[in-house]
Amino acid sequence: MAIIILAIETSCDDTCAAIVKAGGRKRPRFDILSDVRSSQVKIHAPYGGVVPNLAARAHLENMGPVLKQCFRNADLQIENGKSQVDLITVTTHPGLIPCLLIGTNVARTLAWIWDKPIVGANHLEGHIYANWVIPVGIKEKLKMQKAKIRFPAMCLIVSGGHTQLVLIKHRGDFKIIGETLDDAAGEAFDKVARLLGLSFPGGPQIERLAQSAQNIAESIQMEPISSRRPSQTGRRQSQKKLLRDSAWKPQLPRPMINSKDYDFSFSGLKTAVLYLVQDLQKSRKAIKLYSSKAFKARLCYEFQQAVIDVLIAKTIKAAKNYKAKTVILGGGVGANQELRRQLQIAVEEKLSNVNCQMSNIKYCTDNAVIIAIAGYFRYLEGKTKTWKNIIARATL
Ligand code: KG4
Ligand code: ZN
């Protein structure tokens, strides 16, 4: 029998709510009736990162309108204090505690008023379960993946708050085998972007510039001089010349790439970018180079590649050693096209008989649909609670 789930997600800086109709046990099916996400990018952009107390205040302001919109989009009514919702799921951990408290307390209050069961969801399980479903049809419908996830599976979770390798023996059985010792991968993207004067969140900006560096590099190598079009003059030409003349190719470390464990460290990489920029700013010729857009593009390319090299090397090693049959990618950084492309290739080339499963890009970054899915699986395991027993916590 299908149930209607209201899911709430406020673990970081997005105020999200979704209403999902979920049914089935062996092969669950999810119909997304509404998926509302209110971004706080403008609030945090001046700081280059999420400010927890500002985020919590914004969640408080946004929650009412987001819920209203969510019910309206789903075409569900709340009448005489009663709703058609059967289950409430909410992210209770891990995350920023001032933020988690807002979502959790709103969910508890609704569960109390409507007298409905509630499930506390692990945010990271949400990122993992985003891989269990694929959108089908023209409407916003998700269905269970068929035989694409084989166990044991190795999941790389890369987000703004976490970088982890999780061994999944079967659905619901998760074991963290490695994680970052300092900055998360997404955090490193955001901090390096800030260093280069790019806007927040840094991941998509760095990806865009890295792509343009690749385009420039390819056009320098491949294009015979005589074939240049007259329109290709001006700034882009001079940037090309600068790059050709300077032969400037930044080189950044690949931290812990050969360490025996499955842990990561990205804070040194961020510092390496800082030193490189500071060194360049000291010399005149370099200042000219530094002020060019092509410089930033090359640096972004190298930084992104350094992160990708480490993530992929560790994931492949872990998958090999734990005899994984499927490699999974989840979390906001999982939206990075180059990471997705290179991980797919690495799995095909370096692992035999292993498939690579990645969340649909729309469900990589934070949203409440993945919390509804994670909550539904907990519900199937009989792990519902009453509003009195739901608490938020910052850690896993
Ligand atoms: O999963 P998520 O939405 O929130 C957390 O749970 O932290 O991840 C947000 C992170 C940010 O650090 C953002 O810069 C990064 O994901 N991100 C990306 C891309 N899109 C988002 N990083 C690299 N490339 C992207 N395309
Ligand atoms: Zn997340």
Tab-separated table of C-alpha atoms and ligand atoms in Angstrom:
chain	number	residue	atom	x	y	z
A	1	MET	CA	0.000	0.000	0.000
A	2	ALA	CA	1.306	3.450	-0.879
A	3	ILE	CA	1.811	6.123	1.766
A	4	ILE	CA	2.229	9.891	1.537
A	5	ILE	CA	5.476	11.184	3.037
A	6	LEU	CA	6.281	14.752	3.971
A	7	ALA	CA	10.083	15.163	4.106
A	8	ILE	CA	11.990	18.105	5.573
A	9	GLU	CA	15.681	18.855	5.116
A	10	THR	CA	17.523	21.743	6.837
A	11	SER	CA	20.932	20.264	7.688
A	12	CYS	CA	22.919	23.008	5.975
A	13	ASP	CA	21.903	26.035	3.926
A	14	ASP	CA	18.967	24.837	1.829
A	15	THR	CA	15.444	24.874	3.224
A	16	CYS	CA	13.844	21.887	1.532
A	17	ALA	CA	10.518	20.091	1.720
A	18	ALA	CA	9.078	17.364	-0.470
A	19	ILE	CA	5.902	15.331	-0.625
A	20	VAL	CA	6.452	11.867	-2.006
A	21	LYS	CA	4.048	8.985	-2.519
A	22	ALA	CA	5.961	5.808	-1.722
A	23	GLY	CA	4.858	2.230	-2.139
A	24	GLY	CA	6.201	-1.291	-2.445
A	25	ARG	CA	8.648	-3.235	-0.342
A	26	LYS	CA	10.862	-5.240	-2.669
A	27	ARG	CA	10.928	-2.758	-5.461
A	28	PRO	CA	9.753	0.550	-3.996
A	29	ARG	CA	8.312	3.210	-6.211
A	30	PHE	CA	8.357	6.903	-5.463
A	31	ASP	CA	6.110	9.518	-7.052
A	32	ILE	CA	7.352	13.001	-6.321
A	33	LEU	CA	4.279	15.133	-5.750
A	34	SER	CA	6.357	18.194	-4.887
A	35	ASP	CA	10.006	19.095	-4.373
A	36	VAL	CA	10.625	22.625	-3.070
A	37	ARG	CA	14.119	23.977	-2.395
A	38	SER	CA	14.842	27.443	-1.089
A	39	SER	CA	18.473	28.412	-1.555
A	40	GLN	CA	20.333	30.725	0.825
A	41	VAL	CA	23.241	31.353	-1.543
A	42	LYS	CA	22.753	35.126	-1.479
A	43	ILE	CA	22.977	35.225	2.317
A	44	HIS	CA	26.206	33.226	2.550
A	45	ALA	CA	27.950	34.439	-0.627
A	46	PRO	CA	29.649	37.436	1.056
A	47	TYR	CA	31.277	35.046	3.557
A	48	GLY	CA	32.348	32.424	1.008
A	49	GLY	CA	30.812	29.694	3.174
A	50	VAL	CA	27.770	28.846	5.259
A	51	VAL	CA	27.335	30.871	8.485
A	52	PRO	CA	25.364	28.516	10.777
A	53	ASN	CA	23.372	31.093	12.729
A	54	LEU	CA	22.418	33.060	9.624
A	55	ALA	CA	21.392	29.792	7.985
A	56	ALA	CA	19.213	28.836	10.950
A	57	ARG	CA	17.486	32.216	10.939
A	58	ALA	CA	16.822	31.912	7.209
A	59	HIS	CA	15.426	28.370	7.690
A	60	LEU	CA	13.020	29.773	10.237
A	61	GLU	CA	11.850	32.478	7.827
A	62	ASN	CA	11.685	30.168	4.799
A	63	MET	CA	10.084	27.108	6.354
A	64	GLY	CA	6.503	28.422	6.341
A	65	PRO	CA	6.491	29.540	2.686
A	66	VAL	CA	8.376	26.397	1.585
A	67	LEU	CA	5.831	24.104	3.281
A	68	LYS	CA	2.929	26.108	1.875
A	69	GLN	CA	4.371	25.852	-1.629
A	70	CYS	CA	5.078	22.165	-1.129
A	71	PHE	CA	1.445	21.377	-0.219
A	72	ARG	CA	0.147	23.602	-3.021
A	73	ASN	CA	2.358	21.890	-5.655
A	74	ALA	CA	1.280	18.473	-4.407
A	75	ASP	CA	-2.339	19.555	-4.493
A	76	LEU	CA	-2.852	18.450	-0.895
A	77	GLN	CA	-4.987	20.294	1.624
A	78	ILE	CA	-4.714	20.729	5.337
A	79	GLU	CA	-8.218	20.960	6.750
A	80	ASN	CA	-9.287	21.389	10.363
A	81	GLY	CA	-5.767	20.648	11.475
A	82	LYS	CA	-5.755	17.309	9.631
A	83	SER	CA	-3.611	16.354	6.637
A	84	GLN	CA	-3.404	13.477	4.166
A	85	VAL	CA	0.238	12.906	5.098
A	86	ASP	CA	0.885	9.406	6.533
A	87	LEU	CA	4.515	9.771	7.586
A	88	ILE	CA	6.916	12.625	8.308
A	89	THR	CA	10.631	12.200	7.687
A	90	VAL	CA	13.204	14.752	8.709
A	91	THR	CA	16.986	15.008	8.626
A	92	THR	CA	18.114	14.703	12.235
A	93	HIS	CA	21.875	14.239	11.659
A	94	PRO	CA	24.633	14.971	10.759
A	95	GLY	CA	24.740	18.685	10.019
A	96	LEU	CA	24.841	22.152	11.522
A	97	ILE	CA	22.989	21.911	14.800
A	98	PRO	CA	21.241	25.341	14.701
A	99	CYS	CA	19.926	24.381	11.257
A	100	LEU	CA	18.937	20.807	12.114
A	101	LEU	CA	17.002	22.080	15.128
A	102	ILE	CA	14.709	24.166	12.933
A	103	GLY	CA	13.713	21.311	10.599
A	104	THR	CA	13.485	18.784	13.404
A	105	ASN	CA	11.276	20.945	15.570
A	106	VAL	CA	8.960	21.862	12.714
A	107	ALA	CA	8.638	18.138	11.873
A	108	ARG	CA	8.003	17.213	15.512
A	109	THR	CA	5.348	19.895	15.834
A	110	LEU	CA	3.530	18.692	12.697
A	111	ALA	CA	3.752	15.068	13.882
A	112	TRP	CA	2.236	16.122	17.203
A	113	ILE	CA	-0.563	18.219	15.667
A	114	TRP	CA	-1.462	15.607	13.037
A	115	ASP	CA	-0.747	12.637	15.304
A	116	LYS	CA	1.480	10.978	12.704
A	117	PRO	CA	4.568	8.754	12.974
A	118	ILE	CA	7.932	10.328	12.293
A	119	VAL	CA	11.302	9.017	11.103
A	120	GLY	CA	14.643	10.706	11.757
A	121	ALA	CA	16.793	10.397	8.640
A	122	ASN	CA	20.573	10.360	8.320
A	123	HIS	CA	21.515	13.009	5.751
A	124	LEU	CA	24.320	10.873	4.341
A	125	GLU	CA	21.990	7.921	3.869
A	126	GLY	CA	19.889	10.321	1.823
A	127	HIS	CA	22.889	10.985	-0.452
A	128	ILE	CA	23.483	7.235	-0.715
A	129	TYR	CA	19.821	6.370	-1.395
A	130	ALA	CA	19.683	8.975	-4.150
A	131	ASN	CA	21.425	6.223	-6.130
A	132	TRP	CA	18.679	3.706	-5.566
A	133	VAL	CA	16.224	5.418	-7.828
A	134	ILE	CA	16.061	6.754	-11.326
A	135	PRO	CA	13.546	9.187	-12.736
A	136	VAL	CA	11.108	7.629	-15.204
A	137	GLY	CA	8.612	9.120	-17.586
A	138	ILE	CA	7.931	12.750	-18.196
A	139	LYS	CA	6.431	13.370	-14.777
A	140	GLU	CA	8.528	13.601	-11.684
A	141	LYS	CA	8.391	9.918	-10.932
A	142	LEU	CA	11.165	7.873	-9.462
A	143	LYS	CA	11.370	4.138	-9.411
A	144	MET	CA	13.689	1.629	-7.867
A	145	GLN	CA	16.840	0.840	-9.802
A	146	LYS	CA	16.692	-2.611	-11.278
A	147	ALA	CA	19.716	-4.807	-10.498
A	148	LYS	CA	22.060	-1.890	-10.919
A	149	ILE	CA	23.267	-1.968	-7.346
A	150	ARG	CA	24.966	-5.211	-6.464
A	151	PHE	CA	26.426	-5.911	-3.056
A	152	PRO	CA	28.855	-5.322	-1.565
A	153	ALA	CA	28.889	-1.792	-2.949
A	154	MET	CA	31.420	0.965	-2.329
A	155	CYS	CA	29.979	4.471	-2.061
A	156	LEU	CA	31.958	7.679	-2.340
A	157	ILE	CA	30.066	10.492	-0.633
A	158	VAL	CA	31.445	13.910	-1.492
A	159	SER	CA	29.608	16.943	-0.188
A	160	GLY	CA	30.250	20.301	1.454
A	161	GLY	CA	30.383	18.714	4.895
A	162	HIS	CA	31.599	15.169	4.236
A	163	THR	CA	33.983	13.055	2.219
A	164	GLN	CA	33.584	9.391	3.006
A	165	LEU	CA	33.993	5.946	1.584
A	166	VAL	CA	31.140	3.768	2.758
A	167	LEU	CA	31.026	0.004	2.400
A	168	ILE	CA	27.452	-1.183	1.846
A	169	LYS	CA	27.018	-4.901	2.477
A	170	HIS	CA	23.315	-4.704	1.756
A	171	ARG	CA	20.599	-2.072	1.825
A	172	GLY	CA	20.730	-0.322	5.193
A	173	ASP	CA	24.053	-1.848	6.269
A	174	PHE	CA	26.597	0.963	6.016
A	175	LYS	CA	30.163	1.006	7.291
A	176	ILE	CA	32.433	4.036	6.938
A	177	ILE	CA	35.879	2.768	5.952
A	178	GLY	CA	37.530	6.121	5.256
A	179	GLU	CA	36.865	9.829	5.561
A	180	THR	CA	38.493	13.209	5.397
A	181	LEU	CA	40.795	14.141	8.245
A	182	ASP	CA	40.151	17.857	7.745
A	183	ASP	CA	38.240	19.706	4.985
A	184	ALA	CA	35.553	17.962	2.963
A	185	ALA	CA	36.008	17.956	-0.822
A	186	GLY	CA	33.147	20.433	-1.350
A	187	GLU	CA	34.529	22.650	1.397
A	188	ALA	CA	37.901	22.694	-0.395
A	189	PHE	CA	36.156	23.687	-3.644
A	190	ASP	CA	34.368	26.501	-1.791
A	191	LYS	CA	37.507	27.763	-0.024
A	192	VAL	CA	39.667	27.739	-3.147
A	193	ALA	CA	36.912	29.536	-5.046
A	194	ARG	CA	36.864	32.212	-2.363
A	195	LEU	CA	40.649	32.561	-2.613
A	196	LEU	CA	40.304	33.181	-6.343
A	197	GLY	CA	37.486	35.666	-5.897
A	198	LEU	CA	34.838	33.352	-7.334
A	199	SER	CA	31.308	33.275	-6.053
A	200	PHE	CA	29.754	30.819	-3.587
A	201	PRO	CA	29.175	27.884	-3.832
A	202	GLY	CA	32.584	27.381	-5.390
A	203	GLY	CA	32.173	23.891	-6.863
A	204	PRO	CA	30.140	24.824	-9.945
A	205	GLN	CA	32.307	27.941	-10.549
A	206	ILE	CA	35.546	25.968	-10.426
A	207	GLU	CA	34.063	23.315	-12.691
A	208	ARG	CA	33.049	25.965	-15.232
A	209	LEU	CA	36.496	27.615	-15.277
A	210	ALA	CA	38.290	24.264	-15.380
A	211	GLN	CA	36.228	23.388	-18.423
A	212	SER	CA	37.192	26.649	-20.115
A	213	ALA	CA	40.891	25.924	-19.419
A	214	GLN	CA	40.472	22.584	-21.078
A	215	ASN	CA	38.841	24.246	-24.066
A	216	ILE	CA	41.650	26.819	-24.386
A	217	ALA	CA	44.320	24.117	-24.005
A	218	GLU	CA	42.668	21.989	-26.656
A	219	SER	CA	42.326	24.896	-29.065
A	220	ILE	CA	45.984	25.904	-28.585
A	221	GLN	CA	47.160	22.395	-29.312
A	222	MET	CA	44.825	21.493	-32.094
A	223	GLU	CA	44.339	24.620	-34.107
A	224	PRO	CA	46.853	25.366	-36.897
A	225	ILE	CA	47.785	29.061	-36.845
A	226	SER	CA	46.601	29.657	-40.431
A	227	SER	CA	43.113	28.435	-39.636
A	228	ARG	CA	42.404	31.062	-36.981
A	229	ARG	CA	39.279	32.996	-37.676
A	230	PRO	CA	39.635	36.812	-37.837
A	231	SER	CA	37.040	37.195	-35.093
A	232	GLN	CA	39.247	35.258	-32.748
A	233	THR	CA	41.205	38.269	-31.692
A	234	GLY	CA	41.288	40.499	-28.659
A	235	ARG	CA	41.268	39.229	-25.128
A	236	ARG	CA	40.962	35.527	-25.808
A	237	GLN	CA	43.881	35.674	-28.256
A	238	SER	CA	46.057	37.513	-25.795
A	239	GLN	CA	45.141	35.077	-23.061
A	240	LYS	CA	46.153	32.251	-25.357
A	241	LYS	CA	49.419	33.991	-26.137
A	242	LEU	CA	50.083	34.584	-22.486
A	243	LEU	CA	49.538	30.957	-21.697
A	244	ARG	CA	51.668	29.779	-24.614
A	245	ASP	CA	54.474	32.213	-23.818
A	246	SER	CA	54.487	31.674	-20.116
A	247	ALA	CA	54.161	27.905	-20.402
A	248	TRP	CA	52.670	28.286	-16.958
A	249	LYS	CA	51.328	25.052	-15.723
A	250	PRO	CA	50.515	24.968	-12.038
A	251	GLN	CA	51.238	21.776	-10.209
A	252	LEU	CA	49.466	20.897	-7.029
A	253	PRO	CA	49.960	17.951	-4.675
A	254	ARG	CA	47.651	14.914	-4.564
A	255	PRO	CA	47.396	14.619	-0.765
A	256	MET	CA	47.407	11.099	0.703
A	257	ILE	CA	46.977	9.523	-2.710
A	258	ASN	CA	49.367	6.723	-1.798
A	259	SER	CA	48.525	6.364	1.880
A	260	LYS	CA	47.622	2.843	2.936
A	261	ASP	CA	44.270	3.816	4.464
A	262	TYR	CA	41.100	5.106	2.808
A	263	ASP	CA	41.214	8.553	4.408
A	264	PHE	CA	41.466	11.901	2.659
A	265	SER	CA	42.927	15.327	3.436
A	266	PHE	CA	42.168	18.438	1.432
A	267	SER	CA	43.244	21.303	3.654
A	268	GLY	CA	46.895	21.090	2.465
A	269	LEU	CA	45.727	21.318	-1.127
A	270	LYS	CA	43.876	24.529	-0.351
A	271	THR	CA	47.016	25.916	1.350
A	272	ALA	CA	49.122	24.940	-1.680
A	273	VAL	CA	46.793	27.044	-3.857
A	274	LEU	CA	47.154	29.940	-1.404
A	275	TYR	CA	50.998	29.795	-1.492
A	276	LEU	CA	51.032	29.550	-5.259
A	277	VAL	CA	48.868	32.649	-5.585
A	278	GLN	CA	50.949	34.533	-3.003
A	279	ASP	CA	54.211	33.661	-4.791
A	280	LEU	CA	52.862	34.798	-8.119
A	281	GLN	CA	51.629	38.058	-6.683
A	282	LYS	CA	55.229	38.922	-5.747
A	283	SER	CA	56.604	39.211	-9.280
A	284	ARG	CA	55.550	41.760	-11.889
A	285	LYS	CA	55.324	39.460	-14.851
A	286	ALA	CA	53.346	37.096	-12.752
A	287	ILE	CA	50.920	39.810	-11.698
A	288	LYS	CA	50.013	40.266	-15.351
A	289	LEU	CA	49.463	36.564	-15.606
A	290	TYR	CA	47.549	36.463	-12.346
A	291	SER	CA	45.094	39.088	-13.463
A	292	SER	CA	44.193	37.078	-16.558
A	293	LYS	CA	41.112	34.925	-16.548
A	294	ALA	CA	43.117	32.168	-18.164
A	295	PHE	CA	45.295	31.968	-15.070
A	296	LYS	CA	42.344	31.248	-12.839
A	297	ALA	CA	41.040	28.760	-15.338
A	298	ARG	CA	44.321	26.823	-15.345
A	299	LEU	CA	44.543	26.858	-11.597
A	300	CYS	CA	40.943	25.658	-11.303
A	301	TYR	CA	41.676	22.894	-13.784
A	302	GLU	CA	44.682	21.679	-11.820
A	303	PHE	CA	42.892	21.974	-8.464
A	304	GLN	CA	39.842	20.083	-9.707
A	305	GLN	CA	42.057	17.394	-11.237
A	306	ALA	CA	44.031	17.021	-7.994
A	307	VAL	CA	40.792	16.433	-6.051
A	308	ILE	CA	39.472	14.037	-8.697
A	309	ASP	CA	42.748	12.050	-8.828
A	310	VAL	CA	42.694	11.468	-5.063
A	311	LEU	CA	38.977	10.654	-4.881
A	312	ILE	CA	39.175	8.170	-7.730
A	313	ALA	CA	42.428	6.501	-6.613
A	314	LYS	CA	41.033	5.851	-3.124
A	315	THR	CA	37.640	4.715	-4.371
A	316	ILE	CA	39.156	2.238	-6.825
A	317	LYS	CA	41.529	0.896	-4.164
A	318	ALA	CA	38.685	0.472	-1.667
A	319	ALA	CA	36.408	-1.154	-4.249
A	320	LYS	CA	39.176	-3.591	-5.212
A	321	ASN	CA	40.113	-4.528	-1.664
A	322	TYR	CA	36.535	-4.971	-0.464
A	323	LYS	CA	35.549	-6.809	-3.661
A	324	ALA	CA	32.768	-4.350	-4.409
A	325	LYS	CA	30.442	-5.185	-7.263
A	326	THR	CA	29.096	-1.659	-7.657
A	327	VAL	CA	30.748	1.724	-7.179
A	328	ILE	CA	28.352	4.482	-6.114
A	329	LEU	CA	28.742	8.263	-6.131
A	330	GLY	CA	26.659	10.659	-4.030
A	331	GLY	CA	26.629	14.185	-2.585
A	332	GLY	CA	26.891	17.714	-3.991
A	333	VAL	CA	30.391	17.296	-5.506
A	334	GLY	CA	28.960	14.254	-7.285
A	335	ALA	CA	27.314	16.775	-9.623
A	336	ASN	CA	30.761	17.511	-11.066
A	337	GLN	CA	30.725	16.247	-14.659
A	338	GLU	CA	34.449	15.671	-14.863
A	339	LEU	CA	34.455	13.580	-11.678
A	340	ARG	CA	31.546	11.541	-13.031
A	341	ARG	CA	33.225	11.032	-16.410
A	342	GLN	CA	36.597	10.040	-15.001
A	343	LEU	CA	35.138	7.777	-12.283
A	344	GLN	CA	33.108	5.915	-14.896
A	345	ILE	CA	36.226	5.402	-17.030
A	346	ALA	CA	38.355	4.341	-14.042
A	347	VAL	CA	35.792	1.753	-12.949
A	348	GLU	CA	35.575	0.348	-16.482
A	349	GLU	CA	39.346	0.223	-16.940
A	350	LYS	CA	40.585	-0.768	-13.501
A	351	LEU	CA	37.900	-3.027	-12.077
A	352	SER	CA	36.496	-6.036	-13.779
A	353	ASN	CA	32.811	-6.869	-13.660
A	354	VAL	CA	32.000	-3.800	-11.539
A	355	ASN	CA	29.350	-1.256	-12.516
A	356	CYS	CA	29.332	2.419	-11.616
A	357	GLN	CA	26.154	4.017	-10.315
A	358	MET	CA	25.735	7.768	-9.890
A	359	SER	CA	22.821	9.758	-8.512
A	360	ASN	CA	20.877	11.762	-11.031
A	361	ILE	CA	22.488	15.248	-11.012
A	362	LYS	CA	19.239	16.843	-9.850
A	363	TYR	CA	19.393	14.797	-6.641
A	364	CYS	CA	23.140	15.174	-5.885
A	365	THR	CA	22.914	18.452	-3.997
A	366	ASP	CA	20.750	18.749	-0.895
A	367	ASN	CA	17.011	18.213	-1.294
A	368	ALA	CA	14.169	16.639	0.661
A	369	VAL	CA	13.265	13.938	-1.909
A	370	ILE	CA	16.328	11.909	-0.880
A	371	ILE	CA	15.281	12.334	2.766
A	372	ALA	CA	11.834	10.952	1.920
A	373	ILE	CA	13.511	7.937	0.290
A	374	ALA	CA	15.908	7.370	3.223
A	375	GLY	CA	12.956	7.753	5.612
A	376	TYR	CA	10.820	5.283	3.666
A	377	PHE	CA	13.501	2.599	3.902
A	378	ARG	CA	13.659	3.181	7.693
A	379	TYR	CA	9.862	2.969	7.795
A	380	LEU	CA	10.007	-0.411	5.992
A	381	GLU	CA	12.407	-1.562	8.717
A	382	GLY	CA	9.830	-0.537	11.322
A	383	LYS	CA	11.931	2.325	12.646
A	384	THR	CA	9.225	4.954	13.067
A	385	LYS	CA	9.013	7.013	16.249
A	386	THR	CA	6.660	9.446	17.936
A	387	TRP	CA	7.387	13.170	17.967
A	388	LYS	CA	8.688	12.898	21.541
A	389	ASN	CA	11.607	10.669	20.546
A	390	ILE	CA	13.077	12.676	17.696
A	391	ILE	CA	16.214	14.663	18.453
A	392	ALA	CA	18.746	16.458	16.282
A	393	ARG	CA	22.465	15.878	16.590
A	394	ALA	CA	25.456	17.353	14.771
A	395	THR	CA	27.436	14.126	14.391
A	396	LEU	CA	26.770	10.727	12.844
B	1	KG4	O1	25.516	17.779	-0.728
B	1	KG4	P1	25.558	19.261	-0.714
B	1	KG4	O2	24.470	20.001	-1.447
B	1	KG4	O3	25.529	19.817	0.758
B	1	KG4	C1	26.161	19.177	1.830
B	1	KG4	O4	25.626	18.150	2.289
B	1	KG4	O5	27.238	19.672	2.206
B	1	KG4	O6	26.985	19.688	-1.263
B	1	KG4	C2	27.331	21.037	-1.414
B	1	KG4	C3	28.763	21.102	-1.926
B	1	KG4	C4	29.312	22.516	-1.984
B	1	KG4	O7	30.563	22.529	-1.331
B	1	KG4	C5	29.441	22.782	-3.474
B	1	KG4	O8	30.519	23.643	-3.800
B	1	KG4	C6	29.674	21.396	-4.020
B	1	KG4	O9	28.824	20.561	-3.246
B	1	KG4	N1	29.298	21.284	-5.440
B	1	KG4	C7	30.187	20.984	-6.413
B	1	KG4	C8	29.446	21.029	-7.625
B	1	KG4	N2	28.146	21.335	-7.340
B	1	KG4	C9	28.077	21.480	-5.986
B	1	KG4	N3	31.495	20.712	-6.375
B	1	KG4	C10	32.132	20.472	-7.532
B	1	KG4	N4	31.516	20.513	-8.741
B	1	KG4	C11	30.189	20.779	-8.830
B	1	KG4	N5	29.575	20.814	-10.023
B	2	ZN	ZN	24.308	17.021	1.587
